[in-house]
Structure formats: C-alpha cells, structure tokens
JSON list of C-alpha atoms in Angstrom, two decimals:
[
{"chain": "A", "resi": 26, "resn": "MET", "atom": "CA", "xyz": [-1.76, -9.27, 63.38]},
{"chain": "A", "resi": 27, "resn": "LYS", "atom": "CA", "xyz": [-5.09, -7.11, 62.89]},
{"chain": "A", "resi": 28, "resn": "VAL", "atom": "CA", "xyz": [-3.34, -5.86, 60.00]},
{"chain": "A", "resi": 29, "resn": "LEU", "atom": "CA", "xyz": [-2.89, -9.30, 58.59]},
{"chain": "A", "resi": 30, "resn": "ARG", "atom": "CA", "xyz": [-6.31, -10.19, 59.56]},
{"chain": "A", "resi": 31, "resn": "LYS", "atom": "CA", "xyz": [-7.74, -7.19, 57.48]},
{"chain": "A", "resi": 32, "resn": "ILE", "atom": "CA", "xyz": [-5.15, -7.82, 54.41]},
{"chain": "A", "resi": 33, "resn": "GLY", "atom": "CA", "xyz": [-6.41, -11.49, 54.75]},
{"chain": "A", "resi": 34, "resn": "THR", "atom": "CA", "xyz": [-10.05, -10.45, 54.84]},
{"chain": "A", "resi": 35, "resn": "ARG", "atom": "CA", "xyz": [-9.80, -7.79, 52.02]},
{"chain": "A", "resi": 36, "resn": "ALA", "atom": "CA", "xyz": [-8.20, -10.61, 49.66]},
{"chain": "A", "resi": 37, "resn": "GLY", "atom": "CA", "xyz": [-10.95, -13.08, 50.56]},
{"chain": "A", "resi": 38, "resn": "ARG", "atom": "CA", "xyz": [-13.58, -10.39, 49.49]},
{"chain": "A", "resi": 39, "resn": "ALA", "atom": "CA", "xyz": [-11.68, -9.56, 46.57]},
{"chain": "A", "resi": 40, "resn": "ALA", "atom": "CA", "xyz": [-11.57, -13.44, 45.48]},
{"chain": "A", "resi": 41, "resn": "VAL", "atom": "CA", "xyz": [-15.13, -14.03, 46.43]},
{"chain": "A", "resi": 42, "resn": "LEU", "atom": "CA", "xyz": [-16.09, -10.88, 44.03]},
{"chain": "A", "resi": 43, "resn": "VAL", "atom": "CA", "xyz": [-13.89, -12.23, 41.27]},
{"chain": "A", "resi": 44, "resn": "ALA", "atom": "CA", "xyz": [-15.13, -15.71, 41.44]},
{"chain": "A", "resi": 45, "resn": "ALA", "atom": "CA", "xyz": [-18.75, -14.01, 41.86]},
{"chain": "A", "resi": 46, "resn": "THR", "atom": "CA", "xyz": [-18.35, -12.22, 38.41]},
{"chain": "A", "resi": 47, "resn": "VAL", "atom": "CA", "xyz": [-16.69, -15.11, 36.46]},
{"chain": "A", "resi": 48, "resn": "GLY", "atom": "CA", "xyz": [-19.55, -17.34, 37.81]},
{"chain": "A", "resi": 49, "resn": "LEU", "atom": "CA", "xyz": [-22.47, -15.12, 36.85]},
{"chain": "A", "resi": 50, "resn": "THR", "atom": "CA", "xyz": [-20.35, -14.33, 33.42]},
{"chain": "A", "resi": 51, "resn": "ALA", "atom": "CA", "xyz": [-20.26, -18.21, 32.56]},
{"chain": "A", "resi": 52, "resn": "VAL", "atom": "CA", "xyz": [-23.88, -18.77, 33.61]},
{"chain": "A", "resi": 53, "resn": "LEU", "atom": "CA", "xyz": [-25.36, -15.61, 31.82]},
{"chain": "A", "resi": 54, "resn": "PRO", "atom": "CA", "xyz": [-26.77, -16.87, 28.18]},
{"chain": "A", "resi": 55, "resn": "ALA", "atom": "CA", "xyz": [-25.06, -14.80, 25.40]},
{"chain": "A", "resi": 56, "resn": "ALA", "atom": "CA", "xyz": [-27.64, -12.31, 23.95]},
{"chain": "A", "resi": 57, "resn": "PRO", "atom": "CA", "xyz": [-28.88, -13.56, 20.67]},
{"chain": "A", "resi": 58, "resn": "ALA", "atom": "CA", "xyz": [-27.43, -11.95, 17.74]},
{"chain": "A", "resi": 59, "resn": "ALA", "atom": "CA", "xyz": [-29.87, -9.39, 15.63]},
{"chain": "A", "resi": 60, "resn": "ALA", "atom": "CA", "xyz": [-31.09, -10.34, 12.54]},
{"chain": "A", "resi": 61, "resn": "ALA", "atom": "CA", "xyz": [-29.62, -8.85, 9.51]},
{"chain": "A", "resi": 62, "resn": "PRO", "atom": "CA", "xyz": [-31.86, -6.39, 7.90]},
{"chain": "A", "resi": 63, "resn": "PRO", "atom": "CA", "xyz": [-32.83, -7.45, 4.24]},
{"chain": "A", "resi": 64, "resn": "PHE", "atom": "CA", "xyz": [-30.97, -5.37, 1.79]},
{"chain": "A", "resi": 65, "resn": "PHE", "atom": "CA", "xyz": [-32.06, -5.94, -1.56]},
{"chain": "A", "resi": 66, "resn": "SER", "atom": "CA", "xyz": [-32.00, -4.29, -5.08]},
{"chain": "A", "resi": 67, "resn": "SER", "atom": "CA", "xyz": [-35.25, -5.48, -6.90]},
{"chain": "A", "resi": 68, "resn": "LEU", "atom": "CA", "xyz": [-35.81, -5.24, -11.07]},
{"chain": "A", "resi": 69, "resn": "GLU", "atom": "CA", "xyz": [-38.68, -5.14, -13.04]},
{"chain": "A", "resi": 70, "resn": "ILE", "atom": "CA", "xyz": [-39.34, -4.87, -16.58]},
{"chain": "A", "resi": 71, "resn": "THR", "atom": "CA", "xyz": [-42.72, -4.38, -18.21]},
{"chain": "A", "resi": 72, "resn": "ARG", "atom": "CA", "xyz": [-44.01, -2.64, -21.76]},
{"chain": "A", "resi": 73, "resn": "ALA", "atom": "CA", "xyz": [-44.86, 0.91, -21.32]},
{"chain": "A", "resi": 74, "resn": "HIS", "atom": "CA", "xyz": [-45.81, 2.08, -25.23]},
{"chain": "A", "resi": 75, "resn": "ALA", "atom": "CA", "xyz": [-44.81, 1.44, -28.55]},
{"chain": "A", "resi": 76, "resn": "GLY", "atom": "CA", "xyz": [-40.75, 0.76, -28.50]},
{"chain": "A", "resi": 77, "resn": "HIS", "atom": "CA", "xyz": [-40.38, 1.46, -24.75]},
{"chain": "A", "resi": 78, "resn": "TYR", "atom": "CA", "xyz": [-40.29, -0.43, -21.78]},
{"chain": "A", "resi": 79, "resn": "TYR", "atom": "CA", "xyz": [-40.69, 0.79, -17.81]},
{"chain": "A", "resi": 80, "resn": "VAL", "atom": "CA", "xyz": [-37.43, -0.31, -15.62]},
{"chain": "A", "resi": 81, "resn": "LYS", "atom": "CA", "xyz": [-38.44, -0.33, -12.33]},
{"chain": "A", "resi": 82, "resn": "VAL", "atom": "CA", "xyz": [-35.81, -0.63, -9.57]},
{"chain": "A", "resi": 83, "resn": "THR", "atom": "CA", "xyz": [-36.42, -0.83, -5.68]},
{"chain": "A", "resi": 84, "resn": "GLY", "atom": "CA", "xyz": [-33.89, -1.31, -2.67]},
{"chain": "A", "resi": 85, "resn": "ILE", "atom": "CA", "xyz": [-32.20, -0.09, 0.50]},
{"chain": "A", "resi": 86, "resn": "PHE", "atom": "CA", "xyz": [-28.41, 0.63, 0.81]},
{"chain": "A", "resi": 87, "resn": "ALA", "atom": "CA", "xyz": [-27.30, -1.03, 3.77]},
{"chain": "A", "resi": 88, "resn": "ALA", "atom": "CA", "xyz": [-26.88, 2.02, 6.28]},
{"chain": "A", "resi": 89, "resn": "ASP", "atom": "CA", "xyz": [-27.60, 2.66, 9.99]},
{"chain": "A", "resi": 90, "resn": "PRO", "atom": "CA", "xyz": [-30.07, 5.07, 10.61]},
{"chain": "A", "resi": 91, "resn": "TYR", "atom": "CA", "xyz": [-27.87, 8.20, 11.65]},
{"chain": "A", "resi": 92, "resn": "ASP", "atom": "CA", "xyz": [-25.69, 7.57, 8.55]},
{"chain": "A", "resi": 93, "resn": "ALA", "atom": "CA", "xyz": [-28.53, 7.47, 6.17]},
{"chain": "A", "resi": 94, "resn": "HIS", "atom": "CA", "xyz": [-30.37, 10.56, 7.65]},
{"chain": "A", "resi": 95, "resn": "GLY", "atom": "CA", "xyz": [-27.19, 12.37, 7.35]},
{"chain": "A", "resi": 96, "resn": "PHE", "atom": "CA", "xyz": [-26.59, 11.51, 3.77]},
{"chain": "A", "resi": 97, "resn": "VAL", "atom": "CA", "xyz": [-30.07, 11.95, 2.84]},
{"chain": "A", "resi": 98, "resn": "ASN", "atom": "CA", "xyz": [-30.34, 15.44, 4.64]},
{"chain": "A", "resi": 99, "resn": "ASN", "atom": "CA", "xyz": [-26.76, 16.61, 3.37]},
{"chain": "A", "resi": 100, "resn": "ILE", "atom": "CA", "xyz": [-27.04, 15.28, -0.37]},
{"chain": "A", "resi": 101, "resn": "ARG", "atom": "CA", "xyz": [-26.81, 18.77, -2.21]},
{"chain": "A", "resi": 102, "resn": "ASN", "atom": "CA", "xyz": [-25.79, 17.36, -5.80]},
{"chain": "A", "resi": 103, "resn": "GLY", "atom": "CA", "xyz": [-25.63, 13.61, -4.78]},
{"chain": "A", "resi": 104, "resn": "GLY", "atom": "CA", "xyz": [-28.29, 11.03, -5.99]},
{"chain": "A", "resi": 105, "resn": "VAL", "atom": "CA", "xyz": [-28.10, 7.61, -7.35]},
{"chain": "A", "resi": 106, "resn": "ARG", "atom": "CA", "xyz": [-26.57, 6.30, -10.69]},
{"chain": "A", "resi": 107, "resn": "TYR", "atom": "CA", "xyz": [-28.34, 3.81, -12.09]},
{"chain": "A", "resi": 108, "resn": "GLU", "atom": "CA", "xyz": [-26.80, 1.72, -14.84]},
{"chain": "A", "resi": 109, "resn": "VAL", "atom": "CA", "xyz": [-29.11, -0.45, -17.10]},
{"chain": "A", "resi": 110, "resn": "ILE", "atom": "CA", "xyz": [-26.88, -3.40, -18.25]},
{"chain": "A", "resi": 111, "resn": "GLY", "atom": "CA", "xyz": [-27.30, -5.71, -21.18]},
{"chain": "A", "resi": 112, "resn": "GLN", "atom": "CA", "xyz": [-24.93, -8.97, -21.43]},
{"chain": "A", "resi": 113, "resn": "ASP", "atom": "CA", "xyz": [-24.50, -11.67, -22.96]},
{"chain": "A", "resi": 114, "resn": "ARG", "atom": "CA", "xyz": [-21.32, -14.02, -24.33]},
{"chain": "A", "resi": 115, "resn": "PHE", "atom": "CA", "xyz": [-20.65, -11.09, -26.76]},
{"chain": "A", "resi": 116, "resn": "THR", "atom": "CA", "xyz": [-22.08, -8.09, -26.15]},
{"chain": "A", "resi": 117, "resn": "GLU", "atom": "CA", "xyz": [-22.47, -5.39, -23.10]},
{"chain": "A", "resi": 118, "resn": "LEU", "atom": "CA", "xyz": [-24.65, -2.81, -23.11]},
{"chain": "A", "resi": 119, "resn": "ARG", "atom": "CA", "xyz": [-24.82, -0.09, -20.85]},
{"chain": "A", "resi": 120, "resn": "SER", "atom": "CA", "xyz": [-27.27, 2.82, -20.63]},
{"chain": "A", "resi": 121, "resn": "THR", "atom": "CA", "xyz": [-26.64, 5.31, -17.84]},
{"chain": "A", "resi": 122, "resn": "TYR", "atom": "CA", "xyz": [-29.56, 7.47, -15.83]},
{"chain": "A", "resi": 123, "resn": "PHE", "atom": "CA", "xyz": [-28.77, 9.94, -13.11]},
{"chain": "A", "resi": 124, "resn": "ARG", "atom": "CA", "xyz": [-31.54, 10.91, -10.32]},
{"chain": "A", "resi": 125, "resn": "SER", "atom": "CA", "xyz": [-30.57, 13.78, -8.07]},
{"chain": "A", "resi": 126, "resn": "GLY", "atom": "CA", "xyz": [-31.26, 15.05, -4.48]},
{"chain": "A", "resi": 127, "resn": "ALA", "atom": "CA", "xyz": [-33.57, 13.14, -2.36]},
{"chain": "A", "resi": 128, "resn": "ARG", "atom": "CA", "xyz": [-37.16, 13.05, -2.12]},
{"chain": "A", "resi": 129, "resn": "GLN", "atom": "CA", "xyz": [-39.64, 11.53, -0.06]},
{"chain": "A", "resi": 130, "resn": "PRO", "atom": "CA", "xyz": [-41.97, 8.42, -1.30]},
{"chain": "A", "resi": 131, "resn": "GLY", "atom": "CA", "xyz": [-45.50, 9.45, -2.49]},
{"chain": "A", "resi": 132, "resn": "ASN", "atom": "CA", "xyz": [-47.27, 12.10, -4.61]},
{"chain": "A", "resi": 133, "resn": "GLY", "atom": "CA", "xyz": [-46.84, 9.82, -7.74]},
{"chain": "A", "resi": 134, "resn": "ALA", "atom": "CA", "xyz": [-43.20, 10.43, -8.12]},
{"chain": "A", "resi": 135, "resn": "ASP", "atom": "CA", "xyz": [-41.42, 8.30, -10.51]},
{"chain": "A", "resi": 136, "resn": "TRP", "atom": "CA", "xyz": [-38.15, 8.26, -8.10]},
{"chain": "A", "resi": 137, "resn": "TYR", "atom": "CA", "xyz": [-37.40, 8.87, -4.66]},
{"chain": "A", "resi": 138, "resn": "LEU", "atom": "CA", "xyz": [-34.44, 8.37, -2.18]},
{"chain": "A", "resi": 139, "resn": "TYR", "atom": "CA", "xyz": [-34.83, 8.65, 1.34]},
{"chain": "A", "resi": 140, "resn": "ALA", "atom": "CA", "xyz": [-33.75, 7.46, 4.93]},
{"chain": "A", "resi": 141, "resn": "THR", "atom": "CA", "xyz": [-35.32, 4.47, 6.50]},
{"chain": "A", "resi": 142, "resn": "PRO", "atom": "CA", "xyz": [-34.19, 2.80, 9.86]},
{"chain": "A", "resi": 143, "resn": "ASP", "atom": "CA", "xyz": [-32.48, 0.02, 7.59]},
{"chain": "A", "resi": 144, "resn": "GLY", "atom": "CA", "xyz": [-30.33, 2.43, 5.67]},
{"chain": "A", "resi": 145, "resn": "ILE", "atom": "CA", "xyz": [-31.12, 4.53, 2.47]},
{"chain": "A", "resi": 146, "resn": "GLY", "atom": "CA", "xyz": [-33.89, 3.59, 0.17]},
{"chain": "A", "resi": 147, "resn": "TYR", "atom": "CA", "xyz": [-34.36, 3.98, -3.16]},
{"chain": "A", "resi": 148, "resn": "HIS", "atom": "CA", "xyz": [-37.07, 3.72, -6.16]},
{"chain": "A", "resi": 149, "resn": "VAL", "atom": "CA", "xyz": [-37.02, 4.69, -9.72]},
{"chain": "A", "resi": 150, "resn": "THR", "atom": "CA", "xyz": [-39.43, 4.02, -12.48]},
{"chain": "A", "resi": 151, "resn": "MET", "atom": "CA", "xyz": [-37.41, 4.71, -15.73]},
{"chain": "A", "resi": 152, "resn": "THR", "atom": "CA", "xyz": [-39.16, 4.89, -19.40]},
{"chain": "A", "resi": 153, "resn": "VAL", "atom": "CA", "xyz": [-36.53, 3.63, -21.49]},
{"chain": "A", "resi": 154, "resn": "PRO", "atom": "CA", "xyz": [-36.36, 2.91, -25.30]},
{"chain": "A", "resi": 155, "resn": "ALA", "atom": "CA", "xyz": [-36.44, -0.62, -26.18]},
{"chain": "A", "resi": 156, "resn": "SER", "atom": "CA", "xyz": [-33.20, -0.55, -27.50]},
{"chain": "A", "resi": 157, "resn": "VAL", "atom": "CA", "xyz": [-31.71, -0.36, -24.17]},
{"chain": "A", "resi": 158, "resn": "VAL", "atom": "CA", "xyz": [-33.05, -3.70, -22.80]},
{"chain": "A", "resi": 159, "resn": "ASN", "atom": "CA", "xyz": [-33.02, -5.43, -26.45]},
{"chain": "A", "resi": 160, "resn": "GLU", "atom": "CA", "xyz": [-29.61, -6.37, -26.42]},
{"chain": "A", "resi": 161, "resn": "ASP", "atom": "CA", "xyz": [-29.60, -9.64, -28.08]},
{"chain": "A", "resi": 162, "resn": "THR", "atom": "CA", "xyz": [-30.34, -8.06, -31.67]},
{"chain": "A", "resi": 163, "resn": "SER", "atom": "CA", "xyz": [-29.30, -10.60, -33.73]},
{"chain": "A", "resi": 164, "resn": "SER", "atom": "CA", "xyz": [-29.77, -14.42, -33.68]},
{"chain": "A", "resi": 165, "resn": "TRP", "atom": "CA", "xyz": [-26.14, -15.29, -33.77]},
{"chain": "A", "resi": 166, "resn": "THR", "atom": "CA", "xyz": [-25.38, -14.36, -30.09]},
{"chain": "A", "resi": 167, "resn": "GLY", "atom": "CA", "xyz": [-27.06, -17.04, -28.90]},
{"chain": "A", "resi": 168, "resn": "GLY", "atom": "CA", "xyz": [-28.48, -17.24, -25.39]},
{"chain": "A", "resi": 169, "resn": "PRO", "atom": "CA", "xyz": [-31.86, -17.32, -23.81]},
{"chain": "A", "resi": 170, "resn": "GLY", "atom": "CA", "xyz": [-32.82, -13.71, -25.25]},
{"chain": "A", "resi": 171, "resn": "ASP", "atom": "CA", "xyz": [-32.27, -10.34, -23.30]},
{"chain": "A", "resi": 172, "resn": "GLU", "atom": "CA", "xyz": [-30.46, -10.45, -19.87]},
{"chain": "A", "resi": 173, "resn": "ILE", "atom": "CA", "xyz": [-30.58, -7.24, -18.21]},
{"chain": "A", "resi": 174, "resn": "TRP", "atom": "CA", "xyz": [-29.88, -6.18, -14.65]},
{"chain": "A", "resi": 175, "resn": "VAL", "atom": "CA", "xyz": [-29.17, -2.65, -13.00]},
{"chain": "A", "resi": 176, "resn": "ARG", "atom": "CA", "xyz": [-26.33, -1.22, -10.83]},
{"chain": "A", "resi": 177, "resn": "ALA", "atom": "CA", "xyz": [-27.26, 1.20, -8.57]},
{"chain": "A", "resi": 178, "resn": "SER", "atom": "CA", "xyz": [-24.48, 3.54, -7.05]},
{"chain": "A", "resi": 179, "resn": "PHE", "atom": "CA", "xyz": [-25.22, 5.97, -4.33]},
{"chain": "A", "resi": 180, "resn": "LEU", "atom": "CA", "xyz": [-23.44, 9.35, -4.52]},
{"chain": "A", "resi": 181, "resn": "ASP", "atom": "CA", "xyz": [-23.21, 11.33, -1.90]},
{"chain": "A", "resi": 182, "resn": "GLY", "atom": "CA", "xyz": [-23.16, 14.99, -1.26]},
{"chain": "A", "resi": 183, "resn": "ALA", "atom": "CA", "xyz": [-19.38, 15.28, -1.52]},
{"chain": "A", "resi": 184, "resn": "GLY", "atom": "CA", "xyz": [-19.21, 13.41, -4.77]},
{"chain": "A", "resi": 185, "resn": "GLU", "atom": "CA", "xyz": [-18.22, 10.10, -3.58]},
{"chain": "A", "resi": 186, "resn": "TYR", "atom": "CA", "xyz": [-19.82, 6.73, -4.33]},
{"chain": "A", "resi": 187, "resn": "ARG", "atom": "CA", "xyz": [-20.41, 5.47, -1.11]},
{"chain": "A", "resi": 188, "resn": "TYR", "atom": "CA", "xyz": [-22.65, 2.18, -1.66]},
{"chain": "A", "resi": 189, "resn": "VAL", "atom": "CA", "xyz": [-23.10, 0.04, -4.89]},
{"chain": "A", "resi": 190, "resn": "GLN", "atom": "CA", "xyz": [-25.83, -2.72, -5.39]},
{"chain": "A", "resi": 191, "resn": "HIS", "atom": "CA", "xyz": [-26.83, -5.39, -8.34]},
{"chain": "A", "resi": 192, "resn": "SER", "atom": "CA", "xyz": [-30.07, -6.18, -9.23]},
{"chain": "A", "resi": 193, "resn": "GLN", "atom": "CA", "xyz": [-31.01, -9.62, -9.92]},
{"chain": "A", "resi": 194, "resn": "GLN", "atom": "CA", "xyz": [-30.94, -10.54, -13.58]},
{"chain": "A", "resi": 195, "resn": "VAL", "atom": "CA", "xyz": [-34.13, -10.57, -15.79]},
{"chain": "A", "resi": 196, "resn": "ASN", "atom": "CA", "xyz": [-34.26, -12.55, -18.56]},
{"chain": "A", "resi": 197, "resn": "GLY", "atom": "CA", "xyz": [-37.03, -12.10, -21.53]},
{"chain": "A", "resi": 198, "resn": "TYR", "atom": "CA", "xyz": [-37.43, -11.13, -25.34]},
{"chain": "A", "resi": 199, "resn": "PHE", "atom": "CA", "xyz": [-37.66, -6.78, -25.17]},
{"chain": "A", "resi": 200, "resn": "SER", "atom": "CA", "xyz": [-37.86, -6.38, -28.79]}
]
C-alpha cells in the first residue's frame, strides 16, 4: 500500500509539474523579434572635372558580426568588385572596378571595407570617365537619359563571391 501511495504521489507531483510548465508557457508572452538591421547599397553620381564623374557607393553586406570580422580579418586577396552598369532598352554598358583587401574608414581614403556589428561595411568613390555613365549616347535609344546602377560583389579570401548587392538606379544626363 505504501508503495502504491508513493507511486501515486510521485505521479501526482509529475502531473502538477507538467501542468505548471504548460501553464507558464501558455501565459508567458513571446519575445518580440529583433528588428532587421538596415542593409543597403547607396549610389551617388556627381561631376568631378572635365569629362569625368565621381561614382560613390556605400553599403553593408548582411552578415553576423563573427562572420564579418572573420572575412575582413582573413581577406588576403579578396575585396569588392564594383560593376557600374548603364542599361536601357537597347544597350547595356558595364565597367568593372576592383578594390582588394580591407581598410578602416578615415584618413581621406577613397575606399574602405570593414567589419561592423551589422555586417561588412564598404565605401568607394571612383573617378570614372563620362563615357562610363553616359550610356545613352544617341537620341534614338530614347528613355529618360542615362540609367546607372552599381552591383557590389564581396570576394572572400578563398576567392569565392559571398555577397552581392545592387544599388538604387540613378537617372540623369551624364555627358
């Protein structure tokens, strides 16, 4: 009889414990999801000097902080490939620029690549000939002038493209 009472008591305690656990789980509110960090690639085009423009691209490749630091610290021959692309209904113009290695922001550098808590940050200001951004060179192509955007591709130290981002399209008349 004592054995049955002990089994019953233990079973009762287990049932109370399960019920309490389920009850607490049902009552506790779910933790709110963390807001997604802002990942972007921004393009700006301004006149530099006769026959040339500045093409400035800034962005963040989405990565957790550990991967970002690992990639940047071990980049060796890697870097970022920037493709300046002009596209309309009849033509597509591409010019490719590559910046290797990693650099911290500052000291007046025209490009940098660095780890952030949100991912891999990058910035480049390239001086390009007007012919690179003047993709509508004749009136028969039509359209609202030149349509330019940039594709940024991160090349890791092992030679693999890990991340790709496209900037917004910039429209204008770049001659």
